[in-house]
Short mmCIF file of C-alpha atoms and ligand atoms in Angstrom, two decimals:
data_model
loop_
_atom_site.label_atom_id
_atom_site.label_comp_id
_atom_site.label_asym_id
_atom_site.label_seq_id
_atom_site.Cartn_x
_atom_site.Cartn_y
_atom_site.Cartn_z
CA UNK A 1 -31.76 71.91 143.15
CA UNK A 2 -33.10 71.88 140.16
CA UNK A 3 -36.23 74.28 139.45
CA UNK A 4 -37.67 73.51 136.33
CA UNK A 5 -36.77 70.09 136.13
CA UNK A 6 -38.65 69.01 133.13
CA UNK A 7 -37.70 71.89 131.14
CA UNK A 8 -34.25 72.29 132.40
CA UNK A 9 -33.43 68.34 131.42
CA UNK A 10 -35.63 67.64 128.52
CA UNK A 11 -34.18 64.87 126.20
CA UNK A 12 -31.83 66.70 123.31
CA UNK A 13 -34.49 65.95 120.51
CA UNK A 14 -37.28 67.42 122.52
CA UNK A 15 -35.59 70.24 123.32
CA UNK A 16 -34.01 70.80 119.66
CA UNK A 17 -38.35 70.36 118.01
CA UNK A 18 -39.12 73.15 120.86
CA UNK A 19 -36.32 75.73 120.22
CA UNK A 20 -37.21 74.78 115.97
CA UNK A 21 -41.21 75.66 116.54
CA UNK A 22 -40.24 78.67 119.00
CA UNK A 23 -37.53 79.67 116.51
CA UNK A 24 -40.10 80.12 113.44
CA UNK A 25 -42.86 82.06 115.45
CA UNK A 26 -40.28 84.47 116.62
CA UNK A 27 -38.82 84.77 112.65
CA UNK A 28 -42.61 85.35 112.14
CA UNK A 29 -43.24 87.87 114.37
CA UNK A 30 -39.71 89.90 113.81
CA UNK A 31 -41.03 89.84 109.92
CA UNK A 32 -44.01 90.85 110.26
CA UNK A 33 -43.27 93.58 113.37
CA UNK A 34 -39.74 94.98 113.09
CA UNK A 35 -39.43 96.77 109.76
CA UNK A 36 -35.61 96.40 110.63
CA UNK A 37 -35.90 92.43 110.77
CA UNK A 38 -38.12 92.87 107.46
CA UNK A 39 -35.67 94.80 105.31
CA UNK A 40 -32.73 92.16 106.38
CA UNK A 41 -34.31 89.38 105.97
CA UNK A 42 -35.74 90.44 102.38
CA UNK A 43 -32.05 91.79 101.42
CA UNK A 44 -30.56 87.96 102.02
CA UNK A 45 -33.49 86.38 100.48
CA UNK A 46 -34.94 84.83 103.60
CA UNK A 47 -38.59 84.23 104.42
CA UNK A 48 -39.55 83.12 107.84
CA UNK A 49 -40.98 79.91 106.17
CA UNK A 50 -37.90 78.72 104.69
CA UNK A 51 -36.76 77.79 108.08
CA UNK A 52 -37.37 74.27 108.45
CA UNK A 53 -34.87 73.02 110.11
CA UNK A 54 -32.96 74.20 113.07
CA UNK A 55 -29.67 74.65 110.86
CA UNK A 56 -31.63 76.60 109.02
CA UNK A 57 -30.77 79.67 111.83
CA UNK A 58 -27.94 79.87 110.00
CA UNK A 59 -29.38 81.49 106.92
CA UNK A 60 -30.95 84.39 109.35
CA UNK A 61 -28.53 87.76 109.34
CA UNK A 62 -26.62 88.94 112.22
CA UNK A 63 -27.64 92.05 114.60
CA UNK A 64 -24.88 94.32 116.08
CA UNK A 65 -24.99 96.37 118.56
CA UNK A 66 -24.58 99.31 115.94
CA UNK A 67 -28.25 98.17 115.07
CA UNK A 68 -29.35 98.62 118.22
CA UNK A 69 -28.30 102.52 118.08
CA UNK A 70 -29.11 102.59 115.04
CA UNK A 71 -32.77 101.97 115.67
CA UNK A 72 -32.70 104.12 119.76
CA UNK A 73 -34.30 103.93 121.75
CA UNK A 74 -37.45 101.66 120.64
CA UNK A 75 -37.05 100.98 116.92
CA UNK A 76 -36.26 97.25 117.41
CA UNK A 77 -39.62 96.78 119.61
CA UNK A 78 -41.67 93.85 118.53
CA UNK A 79 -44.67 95.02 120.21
CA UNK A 80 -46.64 98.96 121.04
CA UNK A 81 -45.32 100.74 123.73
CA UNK A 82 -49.10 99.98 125.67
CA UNK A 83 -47.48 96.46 126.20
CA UNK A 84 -44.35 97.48 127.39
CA UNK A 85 -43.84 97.24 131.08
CA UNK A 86 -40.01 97.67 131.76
CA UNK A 87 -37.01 99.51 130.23
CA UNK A 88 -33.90 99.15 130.98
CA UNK A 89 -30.58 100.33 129.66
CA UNK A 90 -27.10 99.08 129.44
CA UNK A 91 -24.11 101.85 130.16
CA UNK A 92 -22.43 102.08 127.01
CA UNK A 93 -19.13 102.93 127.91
CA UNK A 94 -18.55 104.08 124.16
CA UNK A 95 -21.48 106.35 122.20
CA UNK A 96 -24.89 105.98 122.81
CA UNK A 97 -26.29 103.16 125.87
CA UNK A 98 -28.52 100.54 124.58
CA UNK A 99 -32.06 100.31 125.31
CA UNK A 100 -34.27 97.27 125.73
CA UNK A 101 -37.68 96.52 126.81
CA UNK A 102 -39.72 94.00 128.62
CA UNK A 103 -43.58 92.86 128.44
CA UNK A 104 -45.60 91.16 131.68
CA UNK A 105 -45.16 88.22 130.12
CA UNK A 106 -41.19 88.90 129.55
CA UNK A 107 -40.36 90.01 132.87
CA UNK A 108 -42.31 86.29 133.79
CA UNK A 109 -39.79 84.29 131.72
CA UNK A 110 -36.91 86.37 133.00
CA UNK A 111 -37.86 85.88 136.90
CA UNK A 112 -38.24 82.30 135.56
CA UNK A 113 -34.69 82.12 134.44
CA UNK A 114 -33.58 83.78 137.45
CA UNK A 115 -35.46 81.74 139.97
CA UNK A 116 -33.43 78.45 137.55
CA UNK A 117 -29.99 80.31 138.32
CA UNK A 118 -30.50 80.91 141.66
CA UNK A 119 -31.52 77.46 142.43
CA UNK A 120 -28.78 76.27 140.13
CA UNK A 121 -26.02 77.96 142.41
CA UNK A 122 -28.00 76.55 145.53
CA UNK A 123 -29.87 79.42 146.66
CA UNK A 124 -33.66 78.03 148.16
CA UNK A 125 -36.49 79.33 150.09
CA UNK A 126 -35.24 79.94 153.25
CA UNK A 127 -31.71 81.64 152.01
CA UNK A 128 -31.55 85.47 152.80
CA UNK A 129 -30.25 86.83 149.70
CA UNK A 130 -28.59 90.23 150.07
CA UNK A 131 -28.60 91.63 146.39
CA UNK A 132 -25.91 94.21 146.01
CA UNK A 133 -26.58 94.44 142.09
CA UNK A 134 -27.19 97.61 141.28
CA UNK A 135 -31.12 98.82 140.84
CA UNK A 136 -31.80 101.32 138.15
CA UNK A 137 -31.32 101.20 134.69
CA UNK A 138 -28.59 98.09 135.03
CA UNK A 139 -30.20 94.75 135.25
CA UNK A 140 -28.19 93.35 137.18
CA UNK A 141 -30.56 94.52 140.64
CA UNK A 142 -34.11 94.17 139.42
CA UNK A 143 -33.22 90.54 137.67
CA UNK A 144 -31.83 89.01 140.29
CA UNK A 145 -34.32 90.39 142.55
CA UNK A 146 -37.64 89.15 140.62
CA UNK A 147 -36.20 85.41 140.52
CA UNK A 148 -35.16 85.55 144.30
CA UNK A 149 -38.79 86.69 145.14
CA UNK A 150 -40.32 84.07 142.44
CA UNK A 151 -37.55 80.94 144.07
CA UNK A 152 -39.57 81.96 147.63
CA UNK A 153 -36.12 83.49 149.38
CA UNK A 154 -36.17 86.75 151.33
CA UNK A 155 -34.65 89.32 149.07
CA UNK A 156 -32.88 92.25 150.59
CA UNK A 157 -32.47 95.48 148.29
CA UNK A 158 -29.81 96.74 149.10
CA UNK A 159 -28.58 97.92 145.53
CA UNK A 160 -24.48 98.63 145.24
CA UNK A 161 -22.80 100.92 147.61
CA UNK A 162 -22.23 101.94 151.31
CA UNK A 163 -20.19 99.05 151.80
CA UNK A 164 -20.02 99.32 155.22
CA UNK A 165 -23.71 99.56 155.78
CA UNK A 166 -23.73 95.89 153.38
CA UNK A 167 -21.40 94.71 155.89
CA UNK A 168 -23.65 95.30 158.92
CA UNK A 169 -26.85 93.93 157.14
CA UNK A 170 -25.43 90.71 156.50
CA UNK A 171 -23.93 90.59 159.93
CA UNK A 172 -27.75 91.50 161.34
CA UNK A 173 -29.78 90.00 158.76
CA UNK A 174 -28.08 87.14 158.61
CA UNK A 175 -27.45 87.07 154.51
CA UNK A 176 -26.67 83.77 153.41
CA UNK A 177 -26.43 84.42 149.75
CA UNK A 178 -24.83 87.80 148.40
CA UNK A 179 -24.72 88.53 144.97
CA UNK A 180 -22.94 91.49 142.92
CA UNK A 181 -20.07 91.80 141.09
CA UNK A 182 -16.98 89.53 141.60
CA UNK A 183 -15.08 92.47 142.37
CA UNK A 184 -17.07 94.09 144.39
CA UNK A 185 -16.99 90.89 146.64
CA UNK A 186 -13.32 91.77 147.23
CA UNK A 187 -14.21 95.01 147.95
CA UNK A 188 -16.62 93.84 150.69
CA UNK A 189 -14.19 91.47 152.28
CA UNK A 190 -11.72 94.16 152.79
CA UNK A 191 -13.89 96.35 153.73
CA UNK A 192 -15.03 93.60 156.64
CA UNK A 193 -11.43 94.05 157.73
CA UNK A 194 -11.36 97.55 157.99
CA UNK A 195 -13.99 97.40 160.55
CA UNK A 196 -12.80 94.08 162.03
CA UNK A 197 -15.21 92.00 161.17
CA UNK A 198 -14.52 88.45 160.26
CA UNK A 199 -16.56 87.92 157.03
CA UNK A 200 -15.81 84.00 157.16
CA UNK A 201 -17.45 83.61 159.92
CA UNK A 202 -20.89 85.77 158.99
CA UNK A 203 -23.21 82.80 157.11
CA UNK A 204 -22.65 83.57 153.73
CA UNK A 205 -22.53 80.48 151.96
CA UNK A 206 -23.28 81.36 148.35
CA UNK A 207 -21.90 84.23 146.31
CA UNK A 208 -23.27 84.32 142.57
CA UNK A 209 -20.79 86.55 140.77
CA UNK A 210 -20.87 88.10 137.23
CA UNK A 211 -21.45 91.21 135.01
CA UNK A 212 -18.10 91.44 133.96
CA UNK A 213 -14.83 88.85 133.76
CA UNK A 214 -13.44 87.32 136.31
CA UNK A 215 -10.79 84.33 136.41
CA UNK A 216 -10.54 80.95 137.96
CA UNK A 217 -7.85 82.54 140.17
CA UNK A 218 -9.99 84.94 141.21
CA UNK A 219 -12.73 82.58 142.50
CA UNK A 220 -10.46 80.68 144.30
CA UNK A 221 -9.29 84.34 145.78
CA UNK A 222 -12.86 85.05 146.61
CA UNK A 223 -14.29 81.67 147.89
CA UNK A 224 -10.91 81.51 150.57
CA UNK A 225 -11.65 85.26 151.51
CA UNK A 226 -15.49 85.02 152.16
CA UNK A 227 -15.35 81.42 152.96
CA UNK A 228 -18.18 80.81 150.67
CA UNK A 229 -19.21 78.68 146.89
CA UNK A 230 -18.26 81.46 144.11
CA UNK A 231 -20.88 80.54 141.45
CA UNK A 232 -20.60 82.87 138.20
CA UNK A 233 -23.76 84.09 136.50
CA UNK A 234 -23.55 85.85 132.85
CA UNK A 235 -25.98 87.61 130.74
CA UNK A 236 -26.46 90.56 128.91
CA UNK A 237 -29.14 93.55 128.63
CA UNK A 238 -29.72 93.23 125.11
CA UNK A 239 -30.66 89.23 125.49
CA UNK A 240 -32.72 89.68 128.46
CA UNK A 241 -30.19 90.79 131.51
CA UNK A 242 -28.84 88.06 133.88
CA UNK A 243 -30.08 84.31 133.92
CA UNK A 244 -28.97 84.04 130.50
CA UNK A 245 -26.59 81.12 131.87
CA UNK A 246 -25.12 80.09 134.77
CA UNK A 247 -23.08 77.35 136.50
CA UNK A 248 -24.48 74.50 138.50
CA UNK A 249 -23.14 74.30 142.65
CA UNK A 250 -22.72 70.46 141.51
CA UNK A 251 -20.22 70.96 138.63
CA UNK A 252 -19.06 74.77 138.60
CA UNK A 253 -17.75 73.50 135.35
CA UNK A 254 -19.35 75.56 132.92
CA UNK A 255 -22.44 77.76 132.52
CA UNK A 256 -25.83 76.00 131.41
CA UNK A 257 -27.23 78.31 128.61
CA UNK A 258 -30.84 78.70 129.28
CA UNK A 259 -31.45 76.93 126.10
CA UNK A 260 -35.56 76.37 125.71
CA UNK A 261 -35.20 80.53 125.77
CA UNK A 262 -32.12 81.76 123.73
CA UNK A 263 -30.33 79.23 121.30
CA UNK A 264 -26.41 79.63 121.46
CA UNK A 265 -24.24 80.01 118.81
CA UNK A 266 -20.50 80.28 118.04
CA UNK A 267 -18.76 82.17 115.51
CA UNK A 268 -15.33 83.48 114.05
CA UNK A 269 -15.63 86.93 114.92
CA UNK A 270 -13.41 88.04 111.62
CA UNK A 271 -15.28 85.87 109.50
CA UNK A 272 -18.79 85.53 110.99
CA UNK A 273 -18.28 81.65 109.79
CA UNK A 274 -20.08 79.36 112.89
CA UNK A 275 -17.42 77.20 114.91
CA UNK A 276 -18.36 73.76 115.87
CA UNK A 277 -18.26 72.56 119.48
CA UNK A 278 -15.26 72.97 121.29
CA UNK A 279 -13.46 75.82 119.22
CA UNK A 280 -12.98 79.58 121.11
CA UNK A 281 -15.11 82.45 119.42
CA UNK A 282 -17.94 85.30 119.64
CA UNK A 283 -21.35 84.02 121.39
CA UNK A 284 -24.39 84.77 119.63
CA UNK A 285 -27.87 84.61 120.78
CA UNK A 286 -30.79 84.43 119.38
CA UNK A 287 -33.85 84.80 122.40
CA UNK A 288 -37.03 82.02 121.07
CA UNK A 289 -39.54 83.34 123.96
CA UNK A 290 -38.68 87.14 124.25
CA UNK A 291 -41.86 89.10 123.10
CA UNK A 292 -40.87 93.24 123.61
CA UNK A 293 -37.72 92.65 122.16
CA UNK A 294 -36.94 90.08 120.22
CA UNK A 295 -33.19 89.68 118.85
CA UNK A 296 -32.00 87.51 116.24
CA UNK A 297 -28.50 86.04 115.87
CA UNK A 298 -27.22 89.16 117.91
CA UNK A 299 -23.62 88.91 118.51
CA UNK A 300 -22.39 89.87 121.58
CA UNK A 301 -18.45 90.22 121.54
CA UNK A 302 -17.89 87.66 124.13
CA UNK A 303 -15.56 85.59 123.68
CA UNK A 304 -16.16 81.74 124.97
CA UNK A 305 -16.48 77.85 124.05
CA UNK A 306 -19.88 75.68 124.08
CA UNK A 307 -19.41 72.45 125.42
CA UNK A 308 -22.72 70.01 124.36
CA UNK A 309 -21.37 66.97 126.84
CA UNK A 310 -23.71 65.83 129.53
CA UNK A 311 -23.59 67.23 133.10
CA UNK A 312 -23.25 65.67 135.95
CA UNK A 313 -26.20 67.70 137.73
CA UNK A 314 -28.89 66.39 135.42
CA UNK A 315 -29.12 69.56 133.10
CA UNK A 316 -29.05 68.98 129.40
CA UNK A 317 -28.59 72.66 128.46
CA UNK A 318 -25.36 73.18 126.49
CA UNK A 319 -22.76 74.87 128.78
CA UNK A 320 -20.25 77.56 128.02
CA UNK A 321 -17.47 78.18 129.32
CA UNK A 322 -16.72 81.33 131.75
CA UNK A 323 -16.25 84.60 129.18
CA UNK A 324 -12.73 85.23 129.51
CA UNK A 325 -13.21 88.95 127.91
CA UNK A 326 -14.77 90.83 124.89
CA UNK A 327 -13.49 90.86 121.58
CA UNK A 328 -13.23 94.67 121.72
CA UNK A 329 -11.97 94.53 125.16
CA UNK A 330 -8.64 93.16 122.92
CA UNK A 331 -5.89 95.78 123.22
CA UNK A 332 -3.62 95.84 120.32
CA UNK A 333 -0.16 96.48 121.86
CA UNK A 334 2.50 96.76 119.41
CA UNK A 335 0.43 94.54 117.10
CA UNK A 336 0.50 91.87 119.40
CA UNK A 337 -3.78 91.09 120.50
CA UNK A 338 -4.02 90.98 124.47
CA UNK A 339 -6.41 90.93 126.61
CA UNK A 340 -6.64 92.23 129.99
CA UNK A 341 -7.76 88.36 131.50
CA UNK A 342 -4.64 87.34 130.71
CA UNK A 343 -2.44 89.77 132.26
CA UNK A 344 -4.98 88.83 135.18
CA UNK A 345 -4.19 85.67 135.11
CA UNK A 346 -0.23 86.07 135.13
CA UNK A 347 -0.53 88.24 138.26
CA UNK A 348 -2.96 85.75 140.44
CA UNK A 349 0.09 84.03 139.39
CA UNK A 350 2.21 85.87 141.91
CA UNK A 351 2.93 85.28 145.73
CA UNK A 352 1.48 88.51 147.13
CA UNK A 353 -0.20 90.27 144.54
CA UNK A 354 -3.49 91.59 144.84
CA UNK A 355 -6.54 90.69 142.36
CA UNK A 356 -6.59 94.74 142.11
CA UNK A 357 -4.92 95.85 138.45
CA UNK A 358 -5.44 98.83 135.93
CA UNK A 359 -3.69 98.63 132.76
CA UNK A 360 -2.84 101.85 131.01
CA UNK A 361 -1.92 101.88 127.53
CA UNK A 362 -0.45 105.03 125.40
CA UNK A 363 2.09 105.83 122.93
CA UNK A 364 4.83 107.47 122.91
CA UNK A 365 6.33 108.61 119.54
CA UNK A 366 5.18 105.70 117.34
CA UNK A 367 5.38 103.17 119.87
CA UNK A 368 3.00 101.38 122.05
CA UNK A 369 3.73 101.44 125.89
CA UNK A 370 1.61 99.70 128.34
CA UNK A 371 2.11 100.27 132.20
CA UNK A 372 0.42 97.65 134.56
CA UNK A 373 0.14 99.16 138.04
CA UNK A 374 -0.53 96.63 140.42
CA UNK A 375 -1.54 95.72 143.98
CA UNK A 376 0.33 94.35 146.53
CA UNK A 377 -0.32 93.39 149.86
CA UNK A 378 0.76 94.85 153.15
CA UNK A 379 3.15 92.43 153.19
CA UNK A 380 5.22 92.64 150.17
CA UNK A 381 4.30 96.46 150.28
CA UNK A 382 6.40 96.65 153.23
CA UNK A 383 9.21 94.79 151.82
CA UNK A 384 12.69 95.83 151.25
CA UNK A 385 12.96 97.75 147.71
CA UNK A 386 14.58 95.02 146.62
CA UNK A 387 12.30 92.36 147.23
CA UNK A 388 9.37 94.68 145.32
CA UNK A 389 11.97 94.88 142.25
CA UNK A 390 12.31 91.00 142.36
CA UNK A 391 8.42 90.63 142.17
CA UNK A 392 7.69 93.18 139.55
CA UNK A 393 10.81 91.98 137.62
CA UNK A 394 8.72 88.38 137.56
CA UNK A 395 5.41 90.24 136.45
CA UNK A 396 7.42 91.84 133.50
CA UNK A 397 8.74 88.28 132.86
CA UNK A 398 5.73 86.11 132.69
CA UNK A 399 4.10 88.59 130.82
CA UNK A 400 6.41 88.95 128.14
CA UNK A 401 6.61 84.94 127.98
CA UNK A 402 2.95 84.90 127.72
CA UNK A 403 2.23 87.41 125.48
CA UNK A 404 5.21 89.16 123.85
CA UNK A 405 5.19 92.48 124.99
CA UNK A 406 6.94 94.59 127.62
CA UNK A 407 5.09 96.17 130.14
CA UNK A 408 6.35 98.32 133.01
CA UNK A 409 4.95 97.26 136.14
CA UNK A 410 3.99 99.53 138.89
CA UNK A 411 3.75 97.84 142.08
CA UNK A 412 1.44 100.55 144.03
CA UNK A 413 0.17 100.07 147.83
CA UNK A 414 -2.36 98.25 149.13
CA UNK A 415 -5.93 99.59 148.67
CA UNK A 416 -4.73 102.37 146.19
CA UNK A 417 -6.08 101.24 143.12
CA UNK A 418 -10.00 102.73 142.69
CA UNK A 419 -12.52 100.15 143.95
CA UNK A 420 -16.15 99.62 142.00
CA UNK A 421 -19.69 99.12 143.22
CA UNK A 422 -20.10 97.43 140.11
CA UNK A 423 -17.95 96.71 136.82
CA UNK A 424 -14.38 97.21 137.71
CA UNK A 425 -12.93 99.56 135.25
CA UNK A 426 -9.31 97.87 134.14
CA UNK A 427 -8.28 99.74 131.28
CA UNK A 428 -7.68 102.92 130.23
CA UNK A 429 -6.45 103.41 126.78
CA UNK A 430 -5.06 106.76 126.52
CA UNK A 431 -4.13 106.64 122.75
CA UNK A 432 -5.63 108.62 120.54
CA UNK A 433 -4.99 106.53 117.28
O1 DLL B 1 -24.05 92.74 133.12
C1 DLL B 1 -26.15 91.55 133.17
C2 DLL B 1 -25.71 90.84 134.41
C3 DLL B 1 -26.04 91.35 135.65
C4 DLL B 1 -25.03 89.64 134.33
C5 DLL B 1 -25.68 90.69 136.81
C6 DLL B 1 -24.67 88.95 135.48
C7 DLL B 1 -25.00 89.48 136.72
P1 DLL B 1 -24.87 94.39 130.76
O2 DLL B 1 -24.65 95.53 131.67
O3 DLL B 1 -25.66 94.60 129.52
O4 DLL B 1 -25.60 93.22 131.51
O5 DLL B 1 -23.44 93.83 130.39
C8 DLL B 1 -23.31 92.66 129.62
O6 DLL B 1 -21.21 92.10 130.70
O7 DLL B 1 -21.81 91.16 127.31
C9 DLL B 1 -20.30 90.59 129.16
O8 DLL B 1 -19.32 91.28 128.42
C10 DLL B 1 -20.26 91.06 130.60
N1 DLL B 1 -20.61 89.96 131.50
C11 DLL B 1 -21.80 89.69 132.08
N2 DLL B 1 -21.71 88.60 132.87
C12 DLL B 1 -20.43 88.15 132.78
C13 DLL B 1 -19.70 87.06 133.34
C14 DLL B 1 -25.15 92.55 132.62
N3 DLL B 1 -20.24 86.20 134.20
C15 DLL B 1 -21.85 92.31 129.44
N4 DLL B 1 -18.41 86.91 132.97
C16 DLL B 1 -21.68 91.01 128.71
C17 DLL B 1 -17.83 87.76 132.10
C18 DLL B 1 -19.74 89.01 131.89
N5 DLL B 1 -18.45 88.81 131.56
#
């Protein structure tokens, strides 16, 4: 279903004149409210009313998430803290966490977009959604809970955690929709097992899956497991949280950028030079509507692909495709750049292996080493030694043929690698370079 149909499948040119007058009020009010915006744009020579075109976005400087702690906790807000209504906070794995704010009239647009991405995955009214985002300073539970209440479903609030307890509520309650984190999914479904229940047959239908990477594998994995539609959601804090984009129950072919709210863009991330169409690169987003916190060509390390072609549900939104990691998520092993999606994607590969992986990386003397201990199931766990030496043998193969470096693989026992209530940690990088 389609919620805001005229919006969400207005003609190209009518959308392109709305983002191009929304684009020049918010250049307006950054200049005039943000010193921060004010200083940049002065330094490159920009005034608001030189944008005339929408091409003209291009002129407009970059913001980095270095700005953002630059300027903690509220030096970027566009408005007085009297019109603030919401904070909220991403984690920060690294230095400070990133604060952001919301006014009424932004946490409107943002149950909006959420209300669009739940109907876009095929959520409606009468769906029970059990929301297993976490509530708190994460967006992930409060977002997705504002648009369920706004699309008319029952929400239930149940926040990450007690797995077993999420279990028994959607066996009670009846959840047809669950949403959290695509790993956390698995970690439901086995935990289903544990108690011998068979999640299949509960009446989950939709699962709406994001806040960190996940592969193609993996939703094939998770849709077979829970016997439901995986549908994968993205967003970040800094832009506005989730509902930023999301993919269609029609297509799953792509997630439809929210474009009469944040305009895409795609750029080298060495360079900063804009790639057209088609071509793999760093997202950046600048938000049109966004009042408390306005951002302007922010760039947000993900790495993905906009697609302008037509879809076949109706929406004329640009789509991108699923963010297959973060440019700083990039190890450098040896010199060679890898990222942890595509050591996922080798193992989902495998007969047997689990979707359960953490990737250590060290060195030892001068050299790189990278150990990937990995999950098997019962099955294969309970193998003959040789048979596990033949499977991680095949591991080490395909990931040297895909990537050029070695990596010792672990095969460790079912259920032994740490499960997360919300973003699975895969890495740890132990060098201290
Ligand atoms: O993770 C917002 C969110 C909540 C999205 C619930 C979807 C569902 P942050 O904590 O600020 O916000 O983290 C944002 O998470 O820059 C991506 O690197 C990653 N991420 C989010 N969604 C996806 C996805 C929320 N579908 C960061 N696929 C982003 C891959 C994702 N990565």
């Amino acid at each position: 279903m389609i919620w805001n149909e005229v919006l969400e499948t207005l003609p190209r040119e009518e959308l392109e004149a709305l983002q191009l007058k929304r684009l020049r009020a918010t250049a307006d009010r950054v200049h005039a409210t943000v010193p921060f915006y004010k200083k940049k744009f002065d330094e490159d020579g920009i005034q608001p009313a030189d944008i005339r075109y929408l091409k003209d976005l291009q002129r407009l400087p970059f913001t980095t998430k270095t700005d953002l702690r630059d300027h903690y906790p509220f030096g970027l807000f566009a408005v007085p803290m009297e019109q603030v209504v919401r904070i909220h906070a991403s984690s920060g794995t690294t230095g400070k966490q990133t604060v952001v704010g919301y006014t009424r009239q932004d946490i409107d647009t943002w149950a909006e977009l959420m209300a669009r991405s739940l109907a876009a995955a095929g959520a409606q009214k009468n769906d029970t959604i059990q929301n297993a985002y976490g509530y708190g300073l994460f967006t992930g539970g409060l977002g997705v809970h504002y648009g369920a209440e706004k699309l008319g479903a029952a929400v239930i609030p149940i926040s990450g955690g007690n797995s077993k307890r999420q279990i028994i509520v959607m066996q009670d309650f009846g959840s047809t929709v669950l949403t959290c984190t695509p790993s956390y999914a698995l970690f439901l479904a086995e935990t289903a097992e544990e108690m011998g229940v068979d999640i299949k047959k509960l009446k989950l239908r939709v699962g709406i899956f994001g806040a960190e990477p996940w592969s193609e594998k993996m939703r094939e994995e998770i849709e077979r497991k829970l016997n439901l539609q995986a549908i994968d959601i993205y967003g970040l804090s800094e832009v506005i949280g989730p509902g930023v984009s999301i993919e269609c129950l029609e297509a799953k072919q792509g997630l439809h950028v929210f474009e009469d709210h944040f305009i895409p863009e795609i750029i080298n991330p060495q360079t900063g030079a804009i790639l057209p169409y088609g071509e793999k690169g760093e997202l950046v987003f600048t938000t049109i509507t966004k009042e408390a916190f306005p951002l302007i060509r922010y760039r947000t390390r993900d790495i993905s692909v906009l697609y302008p072609e037509p879809c076949k549900c109706g929406r004329t939104h640009v789509r991108m495709e699923r963010v297959s990691g973060r440019s700083d998520d990039m190890l450098i092993i040896r010199g060679v750049n890898v990222f942890p999606s595509q050591i996922e994607s080798v193992l989902m590969n495998i007969e047997g292996v689990e979707p359960h992986y953490l990737l250590i990386v060290d060195r030892k003397g001068n050299l790189d080493t990278l150990e990937a201990q990995v999950e098997v199931n019962e099955k294969v766990f309970s193998d003959e030694i040789k048979n596990l030496q033949v499977i991680s043998r095949k591991i080490e193969n395909d990931i040297k043929d895909l990537l050029g470096v070695t990596a010792e693989v672990k095969l460790v026992e079912p259920k032994s690698i740490q499960r997360s209530e919300g973003k699975a940690q895969r890495v740890i990088d132990k060098r201290k370079i």
